[in-house]
Coordinates of C-alpha atoms and ligand atoms in Angstrom, one line a residue:
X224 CA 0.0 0.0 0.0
X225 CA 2.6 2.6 1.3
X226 CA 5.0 1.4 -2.0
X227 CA 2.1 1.7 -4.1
X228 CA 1.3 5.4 -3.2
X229 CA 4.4 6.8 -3.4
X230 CA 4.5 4.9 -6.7
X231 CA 1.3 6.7 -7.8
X232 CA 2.7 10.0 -6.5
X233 CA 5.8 9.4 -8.0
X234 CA 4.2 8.6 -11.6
X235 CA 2.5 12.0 -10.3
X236 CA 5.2 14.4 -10.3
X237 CA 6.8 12.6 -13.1
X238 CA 3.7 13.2 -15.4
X239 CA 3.7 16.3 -14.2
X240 CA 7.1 17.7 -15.0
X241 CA 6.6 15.6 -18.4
X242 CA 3.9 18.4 -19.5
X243 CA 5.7 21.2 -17.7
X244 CA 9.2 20.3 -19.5
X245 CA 7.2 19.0 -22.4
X246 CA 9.6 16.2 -22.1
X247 CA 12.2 18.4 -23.3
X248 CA 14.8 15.9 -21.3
X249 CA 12.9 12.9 -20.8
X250 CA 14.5 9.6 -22.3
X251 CA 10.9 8.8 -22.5
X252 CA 9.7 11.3 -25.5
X253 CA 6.8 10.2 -27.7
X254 CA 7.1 9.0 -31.0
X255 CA 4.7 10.5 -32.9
X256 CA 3.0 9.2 -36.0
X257 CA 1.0 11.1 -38.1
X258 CA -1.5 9.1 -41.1
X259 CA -2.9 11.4 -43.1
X260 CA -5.8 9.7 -45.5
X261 CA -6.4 10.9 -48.9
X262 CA -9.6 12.1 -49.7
X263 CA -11.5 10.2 -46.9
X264 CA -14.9 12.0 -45.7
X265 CA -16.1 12.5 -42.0
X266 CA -18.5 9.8 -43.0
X267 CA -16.0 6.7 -44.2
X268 CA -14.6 5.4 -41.5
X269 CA -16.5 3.0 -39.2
X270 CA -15.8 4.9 -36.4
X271 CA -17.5 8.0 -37.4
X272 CA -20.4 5.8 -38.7
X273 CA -19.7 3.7 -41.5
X274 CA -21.1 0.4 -41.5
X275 CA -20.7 -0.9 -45.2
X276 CA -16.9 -1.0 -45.0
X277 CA -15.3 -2.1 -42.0
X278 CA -12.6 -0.3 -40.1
X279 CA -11.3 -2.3 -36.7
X280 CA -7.7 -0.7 -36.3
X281 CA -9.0 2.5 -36.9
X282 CA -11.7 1.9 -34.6
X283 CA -9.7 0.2 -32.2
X284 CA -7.9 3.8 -32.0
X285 CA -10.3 5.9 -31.7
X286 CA -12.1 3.6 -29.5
X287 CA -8.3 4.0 -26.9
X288 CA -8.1 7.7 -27.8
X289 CA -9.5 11.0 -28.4
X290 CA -12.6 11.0 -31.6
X291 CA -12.7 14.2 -32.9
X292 CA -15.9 15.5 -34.2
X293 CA -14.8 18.5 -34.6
X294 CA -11.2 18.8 -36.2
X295 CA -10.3 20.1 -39.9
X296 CA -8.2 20.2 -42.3
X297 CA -7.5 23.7 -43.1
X298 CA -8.2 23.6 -47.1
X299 CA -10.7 21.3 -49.2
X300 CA -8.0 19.6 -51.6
X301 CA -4.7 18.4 -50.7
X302 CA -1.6 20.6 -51.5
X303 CA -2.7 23.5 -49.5
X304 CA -4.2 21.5 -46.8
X305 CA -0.7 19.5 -46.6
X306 CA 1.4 22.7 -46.6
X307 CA -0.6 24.0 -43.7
X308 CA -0.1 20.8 -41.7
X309 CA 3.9 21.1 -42.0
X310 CA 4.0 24.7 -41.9
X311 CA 1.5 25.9 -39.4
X312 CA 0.1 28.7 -41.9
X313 CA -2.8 29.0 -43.7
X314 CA -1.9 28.3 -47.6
X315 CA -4.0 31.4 -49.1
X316 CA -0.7 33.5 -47.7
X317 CA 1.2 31.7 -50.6
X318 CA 1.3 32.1 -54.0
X319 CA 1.3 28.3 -56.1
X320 CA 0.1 26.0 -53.3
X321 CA -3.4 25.1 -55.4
X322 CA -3.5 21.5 -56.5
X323 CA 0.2 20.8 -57.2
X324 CA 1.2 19.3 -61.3
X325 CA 3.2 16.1 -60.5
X326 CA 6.6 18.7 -61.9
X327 CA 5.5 21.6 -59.5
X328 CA 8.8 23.1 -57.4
X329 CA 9.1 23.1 -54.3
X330 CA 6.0 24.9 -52.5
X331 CA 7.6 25.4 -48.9
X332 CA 10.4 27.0 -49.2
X333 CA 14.1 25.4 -47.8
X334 CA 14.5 28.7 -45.2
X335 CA 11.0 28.3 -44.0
X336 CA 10.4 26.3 -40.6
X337 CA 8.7 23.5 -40.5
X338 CA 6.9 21.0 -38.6
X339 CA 9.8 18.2 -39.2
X340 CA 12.6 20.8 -38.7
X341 CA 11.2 21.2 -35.6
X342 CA 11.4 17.6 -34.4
X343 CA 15.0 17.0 -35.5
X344 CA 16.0 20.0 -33.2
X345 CA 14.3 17.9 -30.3
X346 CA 16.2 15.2 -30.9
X347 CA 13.7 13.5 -33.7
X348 CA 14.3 11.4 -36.4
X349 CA 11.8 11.8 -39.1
X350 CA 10.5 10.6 -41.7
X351 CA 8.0 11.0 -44.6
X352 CA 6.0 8.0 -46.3
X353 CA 4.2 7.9 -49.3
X354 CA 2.1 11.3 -50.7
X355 CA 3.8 14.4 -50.9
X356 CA 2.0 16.7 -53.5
X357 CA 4.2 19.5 -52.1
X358 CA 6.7 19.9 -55.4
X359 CA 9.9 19.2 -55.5
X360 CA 13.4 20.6 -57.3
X361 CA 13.4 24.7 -57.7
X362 CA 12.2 27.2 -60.5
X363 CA 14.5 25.2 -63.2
X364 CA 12.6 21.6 -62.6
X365 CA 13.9 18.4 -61.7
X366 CA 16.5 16.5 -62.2
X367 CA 14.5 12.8 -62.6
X368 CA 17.2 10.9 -62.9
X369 CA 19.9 12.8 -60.3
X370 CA 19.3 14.2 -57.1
X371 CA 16.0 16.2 -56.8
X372 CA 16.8 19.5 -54.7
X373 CA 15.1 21.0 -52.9
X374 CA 13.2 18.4 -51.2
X375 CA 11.9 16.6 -48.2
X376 CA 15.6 16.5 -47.0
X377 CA 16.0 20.2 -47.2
X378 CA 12.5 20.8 -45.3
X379 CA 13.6 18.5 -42.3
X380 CA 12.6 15.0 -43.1
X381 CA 15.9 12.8 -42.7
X382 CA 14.2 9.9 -44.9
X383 CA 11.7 9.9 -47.5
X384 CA 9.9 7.8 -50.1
X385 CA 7.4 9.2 -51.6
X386 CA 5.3 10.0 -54.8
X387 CA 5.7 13.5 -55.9
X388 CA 2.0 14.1 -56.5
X389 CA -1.2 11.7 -56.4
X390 CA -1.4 8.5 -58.0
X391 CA -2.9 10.1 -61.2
X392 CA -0.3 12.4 -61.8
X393 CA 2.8 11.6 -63.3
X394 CA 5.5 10.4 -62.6
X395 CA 4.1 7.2 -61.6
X396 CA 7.9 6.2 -59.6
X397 CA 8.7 6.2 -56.0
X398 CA 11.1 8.3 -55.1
X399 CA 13.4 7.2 -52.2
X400 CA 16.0 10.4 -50.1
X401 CA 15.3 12.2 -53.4
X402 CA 16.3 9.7 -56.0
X403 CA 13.6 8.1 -58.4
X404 CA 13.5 4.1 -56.9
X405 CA 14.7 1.2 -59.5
X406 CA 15.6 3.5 -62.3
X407 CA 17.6 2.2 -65.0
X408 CA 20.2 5.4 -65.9
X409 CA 19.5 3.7 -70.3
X410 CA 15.8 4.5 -69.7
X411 CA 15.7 8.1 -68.6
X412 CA 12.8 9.9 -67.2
X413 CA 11.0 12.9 -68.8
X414 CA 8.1 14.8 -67.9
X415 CA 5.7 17.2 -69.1
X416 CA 2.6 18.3 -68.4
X417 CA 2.1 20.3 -71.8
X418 CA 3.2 18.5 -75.1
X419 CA 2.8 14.1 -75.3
X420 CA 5.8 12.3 -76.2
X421 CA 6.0 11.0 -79.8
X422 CA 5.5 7.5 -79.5
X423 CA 4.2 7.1 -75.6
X424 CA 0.5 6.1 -75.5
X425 CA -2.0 8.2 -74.1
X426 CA -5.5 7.1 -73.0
X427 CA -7.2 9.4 -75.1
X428 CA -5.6 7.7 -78.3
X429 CA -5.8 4.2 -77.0
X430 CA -9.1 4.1 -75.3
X431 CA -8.8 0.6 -75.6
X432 CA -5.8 -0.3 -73.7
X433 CA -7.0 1.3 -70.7
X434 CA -8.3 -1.0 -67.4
X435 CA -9.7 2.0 -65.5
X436 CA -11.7 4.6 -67.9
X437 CA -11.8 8.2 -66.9
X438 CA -14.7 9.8 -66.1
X439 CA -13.4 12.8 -66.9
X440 CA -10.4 14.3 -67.5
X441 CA -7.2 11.8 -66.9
X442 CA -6.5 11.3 -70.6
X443 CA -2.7 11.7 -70.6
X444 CA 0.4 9.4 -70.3
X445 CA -1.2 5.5 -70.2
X446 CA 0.5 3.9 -67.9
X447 CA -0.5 0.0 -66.3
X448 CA -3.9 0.2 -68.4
X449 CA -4.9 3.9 -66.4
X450 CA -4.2 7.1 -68.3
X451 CA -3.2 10.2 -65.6
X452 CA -2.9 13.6 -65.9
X453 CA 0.6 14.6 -67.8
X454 CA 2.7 12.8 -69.7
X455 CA 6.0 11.1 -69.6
X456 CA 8.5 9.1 -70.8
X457 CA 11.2 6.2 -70.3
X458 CA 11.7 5.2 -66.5
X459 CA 10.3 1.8 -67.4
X460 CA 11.3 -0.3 -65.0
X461 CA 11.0 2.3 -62.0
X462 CA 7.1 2.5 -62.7
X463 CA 4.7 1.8 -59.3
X464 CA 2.3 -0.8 -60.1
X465 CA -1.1 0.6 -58.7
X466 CA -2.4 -2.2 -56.8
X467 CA 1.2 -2.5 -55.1
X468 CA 0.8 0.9 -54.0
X469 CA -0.6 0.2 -50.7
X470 CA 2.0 -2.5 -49.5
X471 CA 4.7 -0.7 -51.2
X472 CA 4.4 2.5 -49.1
X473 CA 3.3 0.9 -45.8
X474 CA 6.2 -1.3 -46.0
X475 CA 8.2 1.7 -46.0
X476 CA 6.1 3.1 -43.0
X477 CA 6.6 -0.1 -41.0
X478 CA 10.1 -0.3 -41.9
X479 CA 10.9 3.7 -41.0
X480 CA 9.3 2.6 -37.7
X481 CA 11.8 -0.9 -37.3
X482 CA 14.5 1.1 -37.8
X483 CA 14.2 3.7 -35.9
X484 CA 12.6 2.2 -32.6
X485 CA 15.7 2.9 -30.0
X486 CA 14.9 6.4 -30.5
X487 CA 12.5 9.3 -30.7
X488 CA 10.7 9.3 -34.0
X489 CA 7.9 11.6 -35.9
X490 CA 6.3 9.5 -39.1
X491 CA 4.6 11.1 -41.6
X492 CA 2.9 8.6 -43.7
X493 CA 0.1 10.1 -46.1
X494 CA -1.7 7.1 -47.7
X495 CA -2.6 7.2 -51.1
X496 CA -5.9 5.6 -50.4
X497 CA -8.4 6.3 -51.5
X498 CA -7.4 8.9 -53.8
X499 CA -7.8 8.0 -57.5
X500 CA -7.1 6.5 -59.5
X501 CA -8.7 3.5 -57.0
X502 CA -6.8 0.2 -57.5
X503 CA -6.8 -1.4 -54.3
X504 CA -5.0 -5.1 -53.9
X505 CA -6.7 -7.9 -54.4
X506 CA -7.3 -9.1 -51.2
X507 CA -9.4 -5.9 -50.9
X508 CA -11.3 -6.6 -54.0
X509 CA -15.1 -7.0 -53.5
X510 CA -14.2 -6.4 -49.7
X511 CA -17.0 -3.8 -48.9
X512 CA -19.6 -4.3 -52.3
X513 CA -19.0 -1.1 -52.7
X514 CA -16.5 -1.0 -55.1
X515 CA -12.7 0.4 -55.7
X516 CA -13.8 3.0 -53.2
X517 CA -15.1 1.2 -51.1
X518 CA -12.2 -1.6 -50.9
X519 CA -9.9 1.3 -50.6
X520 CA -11.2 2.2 -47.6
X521 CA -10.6 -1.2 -46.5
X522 CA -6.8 -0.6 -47.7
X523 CA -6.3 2.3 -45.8
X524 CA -7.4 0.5 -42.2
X525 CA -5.2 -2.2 -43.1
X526 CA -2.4 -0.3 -43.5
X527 CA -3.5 1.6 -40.2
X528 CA -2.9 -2.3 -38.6
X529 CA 0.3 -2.9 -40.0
X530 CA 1.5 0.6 -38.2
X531 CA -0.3 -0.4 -35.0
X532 CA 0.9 -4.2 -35.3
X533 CA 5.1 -3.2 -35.8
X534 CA 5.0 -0.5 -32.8
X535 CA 3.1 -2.8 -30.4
X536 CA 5.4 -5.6 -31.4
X537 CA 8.4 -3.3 -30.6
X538 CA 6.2 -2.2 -27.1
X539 CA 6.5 0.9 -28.7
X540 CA 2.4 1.8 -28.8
X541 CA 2.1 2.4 -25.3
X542 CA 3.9 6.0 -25.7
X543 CA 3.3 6.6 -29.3
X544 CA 1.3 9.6 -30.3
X545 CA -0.5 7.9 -33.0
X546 CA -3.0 10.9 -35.4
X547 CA -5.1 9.5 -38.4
X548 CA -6.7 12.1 -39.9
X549 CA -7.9 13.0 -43.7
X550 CA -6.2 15.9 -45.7
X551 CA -9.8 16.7 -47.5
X552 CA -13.6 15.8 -47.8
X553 CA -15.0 13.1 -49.8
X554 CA -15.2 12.8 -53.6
X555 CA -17.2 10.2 -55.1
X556 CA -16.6 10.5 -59.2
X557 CA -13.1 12.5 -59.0
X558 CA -13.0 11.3 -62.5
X559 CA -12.3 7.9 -63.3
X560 CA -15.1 5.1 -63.9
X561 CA -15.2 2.9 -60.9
X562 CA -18.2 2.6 -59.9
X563 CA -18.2 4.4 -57.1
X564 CA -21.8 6.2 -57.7
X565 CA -23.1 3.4 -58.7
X566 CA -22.3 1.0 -55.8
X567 CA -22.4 3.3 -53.2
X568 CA -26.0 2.6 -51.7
X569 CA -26.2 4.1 -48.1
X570 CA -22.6 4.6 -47.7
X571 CA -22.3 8.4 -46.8
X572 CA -19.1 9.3 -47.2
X573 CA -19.9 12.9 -45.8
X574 CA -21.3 11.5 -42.9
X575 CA -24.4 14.1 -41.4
X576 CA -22.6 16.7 -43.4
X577 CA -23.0 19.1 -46.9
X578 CA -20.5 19.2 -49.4
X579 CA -17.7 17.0 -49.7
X580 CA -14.2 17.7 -51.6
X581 CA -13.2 20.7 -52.9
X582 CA -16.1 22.9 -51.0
X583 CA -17.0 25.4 -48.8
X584 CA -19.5 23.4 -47.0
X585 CA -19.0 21.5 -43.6
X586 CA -17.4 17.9 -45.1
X587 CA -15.1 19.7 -47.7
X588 CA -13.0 20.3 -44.8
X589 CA -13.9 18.8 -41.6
X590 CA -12.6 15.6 -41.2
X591 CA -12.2 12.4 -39.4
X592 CA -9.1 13.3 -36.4
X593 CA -8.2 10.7 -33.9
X594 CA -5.8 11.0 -31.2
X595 CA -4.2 8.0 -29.9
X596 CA -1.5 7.8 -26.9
X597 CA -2.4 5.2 -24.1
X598 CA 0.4 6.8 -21.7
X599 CA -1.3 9.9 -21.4
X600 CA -4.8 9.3 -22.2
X601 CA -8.3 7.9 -21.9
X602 CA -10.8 7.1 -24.8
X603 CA -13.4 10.0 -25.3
X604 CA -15.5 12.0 -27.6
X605 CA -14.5 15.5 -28.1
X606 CA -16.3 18.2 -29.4
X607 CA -13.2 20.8 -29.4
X608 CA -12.7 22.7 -32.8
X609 CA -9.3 22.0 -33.6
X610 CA -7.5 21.8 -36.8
X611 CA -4.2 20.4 -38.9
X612 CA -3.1 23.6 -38.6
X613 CA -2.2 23.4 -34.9
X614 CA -0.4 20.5 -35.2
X615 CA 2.9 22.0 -35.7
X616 CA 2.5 24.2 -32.2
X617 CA 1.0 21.5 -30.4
X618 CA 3.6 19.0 -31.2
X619 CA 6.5 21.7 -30.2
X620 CA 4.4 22.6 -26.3
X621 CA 4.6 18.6 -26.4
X622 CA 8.0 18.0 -26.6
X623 CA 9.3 21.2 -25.4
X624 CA 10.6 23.4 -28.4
X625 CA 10.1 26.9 -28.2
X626 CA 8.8 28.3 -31.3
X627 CA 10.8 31.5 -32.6
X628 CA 8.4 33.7 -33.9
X629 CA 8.5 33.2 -37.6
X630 CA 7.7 29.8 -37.2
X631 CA 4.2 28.4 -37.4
X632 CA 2.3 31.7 -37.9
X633 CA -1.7 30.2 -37.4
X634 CA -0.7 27.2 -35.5
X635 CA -1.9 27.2 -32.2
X636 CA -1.2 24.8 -29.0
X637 CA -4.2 22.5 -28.7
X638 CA -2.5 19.8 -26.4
X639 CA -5.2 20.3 -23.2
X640 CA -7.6 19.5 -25.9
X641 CA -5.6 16.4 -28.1
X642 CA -5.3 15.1 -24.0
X643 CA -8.9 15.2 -23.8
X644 CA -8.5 17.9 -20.6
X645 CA -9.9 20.8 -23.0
X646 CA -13.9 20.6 -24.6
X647 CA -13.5 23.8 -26.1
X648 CA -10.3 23.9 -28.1
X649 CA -9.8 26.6 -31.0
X650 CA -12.2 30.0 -30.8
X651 CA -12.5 29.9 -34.5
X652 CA -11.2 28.0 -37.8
X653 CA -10.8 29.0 -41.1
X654 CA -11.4 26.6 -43.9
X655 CA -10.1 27.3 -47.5
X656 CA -12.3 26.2 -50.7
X657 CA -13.2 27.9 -53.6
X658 CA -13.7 31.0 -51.4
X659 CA -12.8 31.3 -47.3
X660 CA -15.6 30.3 -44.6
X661 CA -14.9 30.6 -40.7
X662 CA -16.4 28.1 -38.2
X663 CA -16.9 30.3 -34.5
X664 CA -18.9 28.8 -32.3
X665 CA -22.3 27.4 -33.7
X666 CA -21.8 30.0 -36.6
X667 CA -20.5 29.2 -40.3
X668 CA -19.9 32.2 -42.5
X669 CA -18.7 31.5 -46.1
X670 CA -17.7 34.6 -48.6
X671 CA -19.4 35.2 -51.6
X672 CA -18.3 34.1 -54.4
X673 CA -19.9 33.5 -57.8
X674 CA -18.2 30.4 -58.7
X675 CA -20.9 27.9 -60.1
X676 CA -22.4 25.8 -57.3
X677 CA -21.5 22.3 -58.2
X678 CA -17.4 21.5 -58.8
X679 CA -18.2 20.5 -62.7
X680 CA -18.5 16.6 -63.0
X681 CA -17.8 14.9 -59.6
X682 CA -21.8 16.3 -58.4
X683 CA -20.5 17.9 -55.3
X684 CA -21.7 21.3 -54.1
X685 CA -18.9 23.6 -54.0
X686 CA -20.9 25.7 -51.4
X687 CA -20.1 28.8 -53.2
X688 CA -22.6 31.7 -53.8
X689 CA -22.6 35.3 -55.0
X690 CA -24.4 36.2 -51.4
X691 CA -23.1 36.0 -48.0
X692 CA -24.0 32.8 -46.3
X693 CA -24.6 32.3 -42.7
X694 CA -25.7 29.1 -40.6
X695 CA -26.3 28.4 -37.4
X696 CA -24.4 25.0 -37.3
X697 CA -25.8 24.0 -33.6
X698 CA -29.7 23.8 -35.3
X699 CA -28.8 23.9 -39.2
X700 CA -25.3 21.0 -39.3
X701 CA -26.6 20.2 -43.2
X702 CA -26.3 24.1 -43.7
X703 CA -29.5 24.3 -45.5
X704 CA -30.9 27.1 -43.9
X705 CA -29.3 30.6 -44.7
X706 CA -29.7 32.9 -42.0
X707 CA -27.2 35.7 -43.4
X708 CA -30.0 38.0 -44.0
X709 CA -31.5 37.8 -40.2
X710 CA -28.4 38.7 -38.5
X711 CA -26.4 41.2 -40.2
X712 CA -24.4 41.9 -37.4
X713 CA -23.3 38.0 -37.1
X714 CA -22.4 38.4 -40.7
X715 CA -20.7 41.3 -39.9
X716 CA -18.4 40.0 -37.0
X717 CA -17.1 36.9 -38.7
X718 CA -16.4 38.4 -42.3
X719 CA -14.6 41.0 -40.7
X720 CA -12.8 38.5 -38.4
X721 CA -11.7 36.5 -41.6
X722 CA -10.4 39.9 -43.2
X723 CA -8.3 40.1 -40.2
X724 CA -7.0 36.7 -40.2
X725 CA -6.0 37.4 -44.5
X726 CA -4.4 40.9 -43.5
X727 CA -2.8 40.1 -40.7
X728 CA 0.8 37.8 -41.6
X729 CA -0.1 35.9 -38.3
X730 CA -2.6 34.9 -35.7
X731 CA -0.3 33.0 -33.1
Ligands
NG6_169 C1 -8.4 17.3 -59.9 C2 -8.5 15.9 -60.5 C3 -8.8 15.0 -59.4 C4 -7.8 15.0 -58.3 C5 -7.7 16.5 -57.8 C6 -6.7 16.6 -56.7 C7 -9.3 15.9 -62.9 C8 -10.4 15.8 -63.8 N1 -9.5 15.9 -61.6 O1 -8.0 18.2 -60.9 O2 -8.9 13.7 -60.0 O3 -6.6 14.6 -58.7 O4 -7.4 17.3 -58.9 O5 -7.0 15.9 -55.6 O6 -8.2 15.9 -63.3 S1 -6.2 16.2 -54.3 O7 -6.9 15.4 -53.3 O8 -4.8 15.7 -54.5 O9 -6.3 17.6 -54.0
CA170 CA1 -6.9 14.8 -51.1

């Protein structure tokens, strides 16, 4: 009894000076990893509801940790939504961070901080897996078949291997510390996303060569029966094959973890599922009856398991910050023929929400978040507003780095609230779209805009519309009922708090 209380008070003061040094010294920091879905909707996960696809290590984690219900990615497509994650500032206060062409440069700059640069100076190794859609090489290109610089390397990640875009971009290689995986130096690699190459198929021309039709769009290089957006050339035997894509990056993401597990590590590991083009393995195939989508989802928990599976095996889950979260809303058609209207049947993929992908409604941006870290905390259901954005300054208060004040200019400390000790979390959050809305309490303003009000072919409602729209989220969540009209003043307050947030270079 008397052993066991000064245990307890012992783990007390030990916890204790843990948060107040933010580890800074312990031997016993965190490893943090971070899986960031692709495209997966507050709706798609079993664990926010799903029930046609089934997703038990998700589940399982959100089931141990902190369910979100309130978290968001700050933009409704990926590249600016990923730059805000690593940089801790919103992407409308860049120029060319829109959806990146599989030859963009670099997007974050090599003298900016970042959230990885921040981790090495605590002692971190760290590590990126799989989607990047950040650009890579500077104003002049890159060098395909040398050393592409700038990169990951430059932006604080000690080891990467990822694809330079999304699955339906080209280049359709892996690209390992920088250097294009399995590349034979007689087969060189070009790319461009203006002019084909005489004598490389396209799917527009070959229409019958292709396994996957597009829906829209995606009529460029042909590569593995799927035609992408751009073209290239040569780099034959470095080619992914697309239903390898899953075990080929979680390999890396287990194996990062393996070889790193005798010190403090942050993973990064964005999943290509269930972006398309959807070409899940097949032992997901006909998984869920709902299709590639569908099975993809599947995919995607698996590959949650095999990151849950290697750190428990190396007793390593216990004080691992594990975050799955989504970088946007859901997308149904993104443009290739899958069947994924067709066999979708009650599957919501936007869960209670409007919109989805690419808009300025609710599920464009608000997304699945799940905290997991058994040494530190309980399971529960948090309604906190919190989002990717914060990650950056919540990570640092975690482990102790001071930010200097250039760093992380909208990222905000949220760790009472990721520890499931704060309800309330963020006062306000700002979700990029076609135009800017702001989330502050039970009120949703979006700007007008006069974009058209469905994103072309995919049937989602962009959200956008030439008058000021306000909802009252606590009675309205579907955002059906604009209320802009009866409370001027409401209108008022939060379009001149979102002019702030643009004009001002910071709101930490
Ligand atoms: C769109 C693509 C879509 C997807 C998206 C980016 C077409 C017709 N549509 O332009 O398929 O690639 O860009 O998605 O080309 S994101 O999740 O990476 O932002
Ligand atoms: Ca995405």
């Amino acid at each position: 009894m008397y052993k066991k209380s000064i245990y307890i008070s012992f783990c007390g003061i030990v916890s204790f000076a843990g948060v107040q040094s933010g580890f800074g010294k312990s031997p016993e920091k965190p490893n943090v990893v971070v899986i960031l879905a692709d495209d997966i909707g507050y709706g798609d996960l079993g664990a926010y509801g799903a029930t046609q696809v089934k997703t038990p290590n998700v589940d399982r984690l959100a089931s141990r940790g902190i369910r979100f219900l309130n978290a968001y990615a700050t933009a409704a497509t990926s590249t600016p939504s990923r730059y805000s994650l690593l940089t801790g500032q919103y992407a409308f206060r860049k120029a060319n961070t829109g959806v990146a062409a599989g030859n963009a440069f670099t997007i974050i700059d090599p003298d900016q901080e970042t959230l990885p640069r921040m981790m090495q100076q605590a002692g971190y190794t760290t590590g990126v897996v799989g989607k990047w859609h950040l650009g890579m090489g500077d104003k002049n290109g890159q060098d395909w078949n040398g050393y592409i610089t700038p990169g990951p390397k430059q932006l604080g990640f000690d080891y990467s291997y990822i694809m330079a875009a999304t699955a339906d971009r080209v280049p359709c290689v892996y690209v390992e510390n920088q250097r294009v995986v399995n590349l034979d130096p007689n087969d060189p690699i070009e790319v461009s996303y203006k002019e084909p190459f005489l004598g490389e198929p396209t799917g527009k021309n070959n229409p019958d060569m292709l396994k996957v039709k597009p829906s829209h769009g995606h009529d460029m290089a042909l590569i593995n029966g799927i035609s992408r957006i751009g073209y290239m050339k040569g780099g034959k035997s470095a080619l992914w094959v697309d239903e390898n894509l899953a075990d080929s990056i979680t390999l890396k993401a287990v194996s990062f973890i393996e070889n790193n597990k005798h010190h403090p590590f942050f993973l990064y590991f964005g999943t290509n599922d269930i972006h398309v083009p959807r070409v899940p393995h097949s032992r997901f195939v006909g998984q869920t009856g709902m299709g590639p989508r569908g099975d993809a989802i599947a995919e995607f928990d698996w590959s949650v398991g095999q990151v849950i599976q290697v750190l428990e095996k190396n007793g390593l889950l216990e004080n691992t910050i594990i975050i799955v979260t989504s970088d946007n809303g859901p997308v149904v058609d993104d443009g290739y023929q899958d069947q994924a209207v067709e066999l979708l049947g009650d599957h919501k993929p936007w869960g209670e929400l409007r919109g989805g992908k690419y808009s300025a409604f609710e599920a464009g941006t608000r997304v699945p978040f799940i905290v997991h870290w058994p040494k530190k905390m309980k399971h529960k259901d948090s309604k906190a507003l919190i989002s990717q954005v914060d990650m950056y300054a919540t990570l640092a208060t975690l482990i102790g780095q001071r930010l200097p004040e250039n760093a992380a200019p909208d990222s905000f400390n949220q760790l009472k609230a990721w520890t499931g000790k704060d309800n309330k979390g963020r006062t306000y959050i700002v979700e990029q779209s076609g135009t800017r809305s702001i989330v502050k309490e039970n009120w949703k303003y979006i700007i007008p805009n006069n974009g058209s009000s469905y994103w072309s072919w995919t049937n989602t409602e962009t959200g956008l519309d030439s008058k000021p729209q306000l909802y009252d989220l606590s009675k309205d969540i579907k955002e059906k009922n604009n209320v802009a009209e009866k409370y001027p003043e409401k209108v008022k307050e939060l379009a001149d708090l979102l002019e702030q947030v643009k004009d001002n270079p910071k709101t930490r």
